[in-house]
Short mmCIF file of C-alpha atoms and ligand atoms in Angstrom, two decimals:
data_model
loop_
_atom_site.label_atom_id
_atom_site.label_comp_id
_atom_site.label_asym_id
_atom_site.label_seq_id
_atom_site.Cartn_x
_atom_site.Cartn_y
_atom_site.Cartn_z
CA MET A 1 260.36 257.75 155.34
CA ILE A 2 259.74 260.62 152.93
CA LYS A 3 257.53 258.35 150.88
CA VAL A 4 255.42 257.47 153.91
CA PHE A 5 255.19 261.14 154.78
CA LEU A 6 254.02 262.02 151.26
CA VAL A 7 251.41 259.29 151.30
CA LEU A 8 250.14 260.66 154.59
CA VAL A 9 250.02 264.20 153.20
CA PHE A 10 248.08 263.08 150.13
CA TRP A 11 245.78 261.09 152.31
CA ALA A 12 245.15 264.10 154.51
CA ILE A 13 244.54 266.33 151.48
CA SER A 14 242.12 263.89 149.92
CA LEU A 15 240.34 263.57 153.27
CA SER A 16 239.96 267.28 153.64
CA ALA A 17 238.73 267.57 150.07
CA SER A 18 235.99 264.95 150.32
CA THR A 19 233.30 264.66 152.90
CA LEU A 20 231.34 261.58 153.84
CA HIS A 21 227.64 261.98 154.53
CA VAL A 22 225.48 259.31 156.12
CA GLU A 23 221.84 259.68 155.22
CA ASN A 24 218.55 257.84 155.61
CA TRP A 25 216.74 256.59 152.55
CA ALA A 26 213.48 258.57 152.61
CA LYS A 27 210.05 257.01 152.43
CA GLY A 28 208.82 256.87 148.83
CA GLU A 29 212.32 257.40 147.43
CA THR A 30 213.28 255.13 144.53
CA PHE A 31 216.67 254.64 142.95
CA LEU A 32 215.45 256.70 140.00
CA THR A 33 214.20 259.63 142.11
CA PHE A 34 217.47 259.46 144.03
CA LEU A 35 219.45 259.88 140.78
CA GLU A 36 217.17 262.71 139.68
CA LYS A 37 217.41 264.52 142.99
CA ASN A 38 221.20 264.35 142.94
CA LYS A 39 221.43 265.30 139.23
CA LEU A 40 223.10 262.00 138.40
CA PRO A 41 222.65 260.46 134.93
CA LEU A 42 219.42 258.47 134.76
CA ASP A 43 221.13 256.01 132.39
CA ILE A 44 222.71 254.48 135.47
CA TYR A 45 219.29 253.01 136.21
CA TYR A 46 218.14 252.31 132.66
CA ASN A 47 221.36 250.45 131.82
CA LEU A 48 220.82 247.94 134.62
CA ASP A 49 219.62 244.51 133.60
CA ARG A 50 216.43 242.89 134.87
CA GLU A 51 217.87 241.37 138.02
CA GLU A 52 219.75 244.55 138.93
CA GLN A 53 216.67 246.72 138.46
CA GLU A 54 214.81 244.38 140.80
CA LEU A 55 217.64 244.72 143.32
CA ALA A 56 217.58 248.52 143.05
CA THR A 57 213.88 248.30 143.92
CA GLU A 58 214.81 246.46 147.13
CA ILE A 59 216.33 249.56 148.76
CA MET A 60 214.30 250.00 151.92
CA SER A 61 213.08 253.25 153.31
CA GLY A 62 214.91 254.11 156.51
CA ILE A 63 218.10 252.39 155.41
CA LYS A 64 221.34 254.24 156.10
CA TYR A 65 223.51 254.96 153.09
CA GLN A 66 226.77 256.80 152.55
CA ILE A 67 227.62 259.53 150.06
CA LEU A 68 231.13 260.79 149.45
CA LYS A 69 231.27 264.29 147.94
CA ASN A 70 234.27 266.36 146.84
CA GLU A 71 234.84 270.01 147.76
CA ASP A 72 232.67 271.15 144.82
CA ASP A 73 229.82 269.09 146.20
CA VAL A 74 230.11 266.60 143.33
CA ILE A 75 229.24 263.03 144.25
CA GLU A 76 232.26 260.74 144.05
CA GLN A 77 230.83 257.57 145.57
CA VAL A 78 227.56 256.28 146.95
CA MET A 79 227.09 253.08 148.93
CA ILE A 80 223.55 251.83 149.50
CA PRO A 81 223.03 248.57 151.41
CA ILE A 82 220.49 246.12 150.08
CA GLY A 83 219.77 243.74 152.91
CA GLU A 84 222.66 242.72 155.13
CA GLU A 85 224.95 241.17 152.54
CA LEU A 86 225.22 243.38 149.47
CA GLN A 87 225.41 247.06 148.63
CA LEU A 88 225.01 249.09 145.48
CA HIS A 89 228.23 250.96 144.91
CA LEU A 90 228.25 253.96 142.58
CA ILE A 91 231.69 255.29 141.65
CA LYS A 92 232.53 258.37 139.59
CA ASP A 93 234.73 257.55 136.63
CA GLY A 94 235.61 260.70 134.66
CA ASP A 95 232.31 262.19 133.49
CA ASN A 96 230.47 258.92 133.98
CA TYR A 97 229.50 256.73 136.88
CA ASN A 98 229.93 252.99 137.27
CA LEU A 99 227.50 250.97 139.30
CA THR A 100 228.54 247.66 140.84
CA THR A 101 227.38 245.48 143.68
CA THR A 102 229.90 244.80 146.41
CA PRO A 103 229.56 242.54 149.45
CA ILE A 104 229.23 244.23 152.81
CA SER A 105 232.09 242.93 154.92
CA PHE A 106 231.43 241.97 158.51
CA GLN A 107 232.79 239.73 161.26
CA GLU A 108 230.77 237.09 163.06
CA GLU A 109 231.10 236.29 166.73
CA LYS A 110 229.37 233.61 168.81
CA LEU A 111 228.24 234.80 172.25
CA ILE A 112 226.37 233.50 175.30
CA VAL A 113 224.38 235.56 177.74
CA THR A 114 222.77 234.43 181.03
CA ILE A 115 220.17 236.55 182.76
CA GLU A 116 218.13 236.34 185.95
CA ILE A 117 214.65 237.81 185.59
CA LYS A 118 214.09 241.00 187.58
CA HIS A 119 211.45 242.83 185.51
CA SER A 120 210.63 241.05 182.25
CA PRO A 121 212.82 239.04 179.86
CA TYR A 122 212.61 241.82 177.28
CA GLN A 123 213.68 244.57 179.68
CA ASP A 124 216.26 242.43 181.46
CA ILE A 125 217.95 241.39 178.19
CA ILE A 126 218.23 245.04 177.19
CA ASN A 127 219.52 246.05 180.64
CA GLU A 128 222.16 243.34 180.58
CA THR A 129 223.30 243.58 176.93
CA ASN A 130 221.98 246.90 175.69
CA ASN A 131 221.01 244.84 172.64
CA TYR A 132 217.51 245.83 171.62
CA LEU A 133 217.47 243.50 168.60
CA LEU A 134 218.53 240.49 170.66
CA ALA A 135 215.61 241.07 173.05
CA HIS A 136 213.31 241.32 170.06
CA GLU A 137 214.57 238.07 168.49
CA PHE A 138 214.26 236.29 171.84
CA ILE A 139 210.61 237.27 172.28
CA GLN A 140 209.80 236.21 168.73
CA ALA A 141 211.46 232.82 169.18
CA PHE A 142 209.44 231.96 172.32
CA LYS A 143 206.21 233.89 171.90
CA ASN A 144 204.21 230.91 170.62
CA SER A 145 205.41 228.40 173.19
CA VAL A 146 205.91 230.36 176.43
CA ASN A 147 203.53 232.55 178.37
CA PHE A 148 205.86 235.30 179.56
CA LYS A 149 203.31 236.54 182.09
CA ARG A 150 203.87 233.39 184.15
CA LEU A 151 207.56 234.10 184.69
CA ARG A 152 208.71 234.86 188.23
CA LYS A 153 211.60 236.86 189.59
CA GLY A 154 214.62 234.59 189.70
CA ASP A 155 213.68 232.56 186.61
CA ARG A 156 216.65 232.43 184.28
CA VAL A 157 217.35 232.92 180.59
CA VAL A 158 220.30 231.66 178.53
CA ILE A 159 220.84 232.73 174.92
CA PHE A 160 223.44 231.41 172.46
CA TYR A 161 223.65 233.80 169.54
CA THR A 162 225.72 234.96 166.61
CA LYS A 163 226.41 238.64 166.30
CA ARG A 164 227.68 240.49 163.25
CA THR A 165 230.06 243.37 163.65
CA ARG A 166 231.03 245.92 161.06
CA LEU A 167 233.57 248.70 161.69
CA GLY A 168 233.40 247.96 165.41
CA ARG A 169 229.61 248.20 165.66
CA GLN A 170 226.89 245.61 165.84
CA PHE A 171 225.43 245.20 162.41
CA GLY A 172 221.98 243.86 161.60
CA SER A 173 220.00 241.38 163.66
CA PRO A 174 221.71 238.84 165.93
CA LYS A 175 220.82 235.22 165.18
CA ILE A 176 219.71 232.98 168.06
CA GLU A 177 221.23 229.47 167.83
CA ALA A 178 219.71 228.07 171.02
CA SER A 179 217.95 229.50 174.02
CA MET A 180 216.41 228.45 177.32
CA VAL A 181 213.91 230.28 179.50
CA GLU A 182 212.69 229.06 182.88
CA VAL A 183 209.01 229.46 183.71
CA ARG A 184 208.70 229.06 187.50
CA GLY A 185 211.85 226.94 187.40
CA ARG A 186 210.72 224.72 184.50
CA LYS A 187 213.00 224.87 181.49
CA ASN A 188 211.72 225.65 177.97
CA TYR A 189 214.01 225.53 174.96
CA VAL A 190 214.20 226.65 171.37
CA PHE A 191 216.85 225.50 168.91
CA SER A 192 217.48 226.95 165.49
CA TYR A 193 217.56 223.99 163.11
CA ASN A 194 216.59 223.10 159.56
CA LYS A 195 217.31 226.41 157.73
CA GLY A 196 216.94 228.60 160.80
CA ARG A 197 213.50 227.41 161.96
CA PHE A 198 212.85 227.14 165.70
CA TYR A 199 212.12 223.77 167.35
CA ASP A 200 211.46 222.83 170.96
CA SER A 201 213.38 220.09 172.76
CA LYS A 202 210.96 217.44 171.44
CA GLY A 203 211.69 218.33 167.81
CA LYS A 204 208.41 220.14 167.29
CA GLU A 205 208.41 223.42 165.42
CA VAL A 206 207.38 226.32 167.64
CA GLU A 207 207.44 229.44 165.56
CA GLY A 208 204.03 229.61 163.96
CA PHE A 209 204.28 231.41 160.67
CA PHE A 210 203.17 229.34 157.70
CA LEU A 211 202.49 230.61 154.27
CA ALA A 212 200.25 229.26 151.58
CA LYS A 213 201.60 228.92 148.04
CA PRO A 214 200.87 232.29 146.43
CA VAL A 215 200.30 230.96 142.90
CA ASN A 216 199.90 227.80 140.86
CA TYR A 217 203.12 227.71 138.90
CA TYR A 218 204.82 225.57 136.27
CA ARG A 219 208.28 225.95 137.67
CA VAL A 220 210.59 228.13 139.73
CA SER A 221 212.38 230.32 137.18
CA SER A 222 214.69 232.03 139.66
CA LYS A 223 215.65 230.94 143.17
CA PHE A 224 216.36 233.02 146.25
CA THR A 225 219.97 234.05 146.81
CA TYR A 226 221.57 236.68 149.03
CA LYS A 227 224.80 236.81 147.17
CA ARG A 228 226.40 234.85 144.38
CA TRP A 229 229.38 235.56 142.18
CA HIS A 230 228.55 235.78 138.49
CA PRO A 231 231.69 234.51 136.70
CA ILE A 232 230.84 236.03 133.29
CA LEU A 233 229.58 239.42 134.43
CA LYS A 234 232.34 239.33 137.07
CA ARG A 235 230.20 240.81 139.76
CA TYR A 236 228.00 239.82 142.64
CA ARG A 237 224.34 239.18 142.03
CA ALA A 238 221.42 238.61 144.34
CA HIS A 239 217.77 237.65 143.99
CA LEU A 240 215.79 238.48 147.10
CA GLY A 241 212.72 236.40 146.31
CA ILE A 242 211.46 233.45 144.30
CA ASP A 243 210.24 233.77 140.70
CA TYR A 244 207.35 231.45 139.90
CA ALA A 245 206.70 231.09 136.16
CA ALA A 246 202.93 230.90 135.73
CA ARG A 247 200.13 231.40 133.22
CA ARG A 248 199.35 235.04 132.43
CA GLY A 249 196.25 236.04 134.37
CA ALA A 250 196.57 233.21 136.92
CA PRO A 251 195.24 234.33 140.33
CA ILE A 252 197.80 235.49 142.90
CA LYS A 253 196.76 234.67 146.46
CA ALA A 254 197.73 236.28 149.74
CA ALA A 255 200.20 233.88 151.36
CA GLY A 256 198.86 234.68 154.83
CA ASN A 257 196.39 236.85 156.74
CA GLY A 258 197.46 240.46 156.82
CA LYS A 259 197.00 244.06 155.80
CA ILE A 260 197.90 245.54 152.42
CA ILE A 261 200.46 248.26 153.13
CA GLN A 262 201.55 249.02 149.58
CA LEU A 263 199.79 248.77 146.23
CA GLY A 264 201.11 250.34 143.05
CA ARG A 265 204.06 250.48 140.70
CA LYS A 266 207.38 249.81 142.35
CA GLY A 267 210.42 250.33 140.07
CA GLY A 268 211.65 247.17 138.38
CA TYR A 269 208.93 245.18 140.13
CA GLY A 270 206.12 246.80 138.13
CA LYS A 271 202.65 246.46 139.68
CA THR A 272 203.25 245.29 143.22
CA ILE A 273 201.35 244.56 146.43
CA THR A 274 203.00 244.33 149.85
CA ILE A 275 201.17 242.73 152.78
CA ARG A 276 202.13 243.07 156.44
CA HIS A 277 201.54 239.99 158.61
CA ASP A 278 202.02 239.25 162.32
CA ASN A 279 205.41 238.85 163.98
CA GLY A 280 207.32 241.26 161.77
CA TYR A 281 206.68 239.43 158.49
CA LYS A 282 205.88 241.02 155.14
CA THR A 283 205.22 239.48 151.72
CA LEU A 284 205.68 241.12 148.35
CA TYR A 285 204.00 240.18 145.05
CA ALA A 286 205.49 241.72 141.90
CA HIS A 287 205.12 241.98 138.10
CA MET A 288 201.32 241.72 138.44
CA LYS A 289 199.07 242.17 135.41
CA GLY A 290 196.52 243.89 137.63
CA TYR A 291 194.96 243.95 141.07
CA LYS A 292 191.76 242.23 142.04
CA LYS A 293 188.86 244.66 142.30
CA GLY A 294 188.56 246.22 145.73
CA MET A 295 192.21 245.79 146.72
CA LYS A 296 193.70 248.93 148.25
CA CYS A 297 196.12 250.12 150.90
CA GLY A 298 194.85 249.44 154.41
CA LYS A 299 192.65 246.51 153.37
CA TRP A 300 192.84 243.31 155.42
CA VAL A 301 193.12 240.10 153.43
CA LYS A 302 192.81 236.44 154.34
CA LYS A 303 195.28 233.67 153.59
CA GLY A 304 194.45 232.26 150.14
CA GLN A 305 192.38 235.27 149.06
CA THR A 306 193.00 236.40 145.46
CA ILE A 307 194.67 239.81 145.40
CA GLY A 308 195.71 240.10 141.75
CA TYR A 309 196.80 238.35 138.57
CA VAL A 310 200.09 237.12 137.11
CA GLY A 311 201.60 239.40 134.47
CA SER A 312 204.93 240.80 133.37
CA THR A 313 204.82 244.48 134.36
CA GLY A 314 208.07 246.20 135.27
CA ILE A 315 211.23 244.60 134.02
CA SER A 316 210.15 241.09 133.23
CA THR A 317 210.81 238.65 130.39
CA GLY A 318 207.63 236.60 130.66
CA PRO A 319 204.64 236.17 132.93
CA HIS A 320 205.80 235.23 136.41
CA LEU A 321 205.24 236.11 140.03
CA HIS A 322 208.19 237.49 141.96
CA PHE A 323 207.40 236.58 145.55
CA GLY A 324 209.40 238.17 148.37
CA LEU A 325 209.32 237.46 152.11
CA TYR A 326 210.74 239.76 154.78
CA LYS A 327 211.23 239.30 158.49
CA ASN A 328 211.94 242.52 160.39
CA ASN A 329 212.59 244.16 157.03
CA ARG A 330 215.22 241.62 156.06
CA ALA A 331 214.59 239.50 152.98
CA ILE A 332 214.53 235.80 153.84
CA ASN A 333 214.13 232.70 151.71
CA PRO A 334 210.38 232.06 151.27
CA ASN A 335 211.14 228.35 150.90
CA SER A 336 211.74 228.18 154.64
CA VAL A 337 208.15 229.14 155.49
CA VAL A 338 205.98 228.30 152.50
CA LYS A 339 204.31 225.12 153.69
CA VAL A 340 201.02 223.85 154.96
CA THR A 341 201.50 222.83 158.57
CA LYS A 342 204.03 223.00 161.35
CA SER A 343 206.70 220.43 160.81
CA LYS A 344 207.60 217.79 163.31
CA LEU A 345 210.97 216.19 162.81
CA SER A 346 210.79 212.48 162.24
CA GLY A 347 212.98 209.47 161.50
CA LYS A 348 216.64 210.11 160.82
CA LYS A 349 216.26 213.90 160.99
CA ARG A 350 214.75 213.61 164.47
CA LYS A 351 217.67 211.46 165.62
CA GLU A 352 220.18 213.94 164.24
CA PHE A 353 218.29 216.76 165.94
CA PHE A 354 218.55 215.12 169.37
CA THR A 355 222.30 214.65 168.94
CA TYR A 356 222.56 218.28 167.84
CA ILE A 357 220.66 219.72 170.81
CA LYS A 358 222.39 217.53 173.42
CA GLN A 359 225.56 219.65 173.24
CA TYR A 360 223.53 222.85 173.63
CA LYS A 361 221.59 221.52 176.63
CA GLU A 362 224.90 220.67 178.33
CA LYS A 363 226.34 224.09 177.50
CA ILE A 364 223.20 225.77 178.85
CA GLU A 365 223.71 223.99 182.20
CA VAL A 366 227.29 225.22 182.29
CA ALA A 367 226.17 228.76 181.41
CA LEU A 368 223.62 228.72 184.25
CA ASN A 369 226.24 227.96 186.87
CA ASP A 370 229.26 229.78 185.66
CA TYR A 371 228.93 232.68 183.28
CA LYS A 372 230.55 235.86 182.19
CA ASN A 373 228.30 237.93 180.01
CA PRO A 374 229.63 239.81 176.98
CA THR A 375 230.28 243.52 177.43
CA LYS A 376 227.27 245.72 176.75
CA GLU A 377 226.77 246.88 173.18
CA LYS A 378 227.81 250.50 172.81
CA SER A 379 226.91 251.29 169.29
CA PHE A 380 224.85 249.78 166.54
CA ASP A 381 224.81 250.09 162.85
CA TYR A 382 221.22 249.42 162.10
CA ILE A 383 220.64 248.35 158.57
CA VAL A 384 217.24 249.86 158.78
CA SER A 385 216.48 252.72 161.16
CA LEU A 386 215.26 251.65 164.56
CA ASP A 387 211.92 253.35 163.95
CA SER A 388 211.05 251.12 161.04
CA ILE A 389 212.05 248.03 163.02
CA LYS A 390 209.77 249.12 165.86
CA GLU A 391 207.01 249.65 163.34
CA THR A 392 207.10 245.96 162.41
CA ILE A 393 206.78 244.80 166.03
CA GLN A 394 203.45 246.46 166.68
ZN1 ZN B 1 212.38 238.09 140.79
#
């Protein structure tokens, strides 16, 4: 009993001594300027290897991070999320600091919501669930195959989705598994299949974002991964893009139509261009030797247009293009969208698809007749501030 009491006392003392601050990563802030600003040793950054410096460059403006300070205002720990899976974790160790990457822990829950249209699907989903991101995902999934203006009052919507929760709050974007929307009583479906792409009930892909290959390459020198355990380094690693090994000076082409929103040096990525496309997508081109003449922030570029040349600026071992793809500010695997045309499932895959969607169609019928919607979301833990998510929708 005494032991428990002592533990509690120590716990209380340590709590009172340290304070936790939650802050937003400012626009233009880099990991290096962050260390400088907080008078932390800059070696923390310079001692990182190539892949880790790239990761440190992935910290997004608007992201929420946590700082634990002691009573003397000395930083004891910092936790900065990179995407939805990993975080940089800085821990004070005597006079030094150790930097590691730790997985962000979360729970996943599968939910179903059924809604009758009163105003608009977007507004009604928010009214029913208080889940802004779910409404956003829903609109994106259907926007190329359904004309929302034709919907009438009384049309219905069913959404099967997976939600992540962290410390009791919704965390990150929900993922739609299957959904149905009636347009004047006629049912339209989307199903997430084949690495999270959306297909209609005939097996035709409906979400229209297709990228061109950004460079002619010899080989892929590093694949995309959210999180993998490195058994020798004994820590988690991630690579939020694809590295294409290519000839120095080879032209880099815009993977899609869009507007250049960033051009310049970007930490471990060296000379970098970021392009914003429709539907909340962004592409990033790093380690460039140089930019094509005339490229600047605010310029609109066409799919296939040369924007720069392959090099090895930043932390890079040889000439290659690091190519990143982001949807709503979340890094996704470019392999899922780099292709020429919309895909239509055929042969065995098509057969498997129909078996797969049959169960969902049956469940949707059940959900239309007898449903109990999940309780409304009370609080969110947005990975990126709501403002920067809204920015990508416009
Ligand atoms: Zn890379």
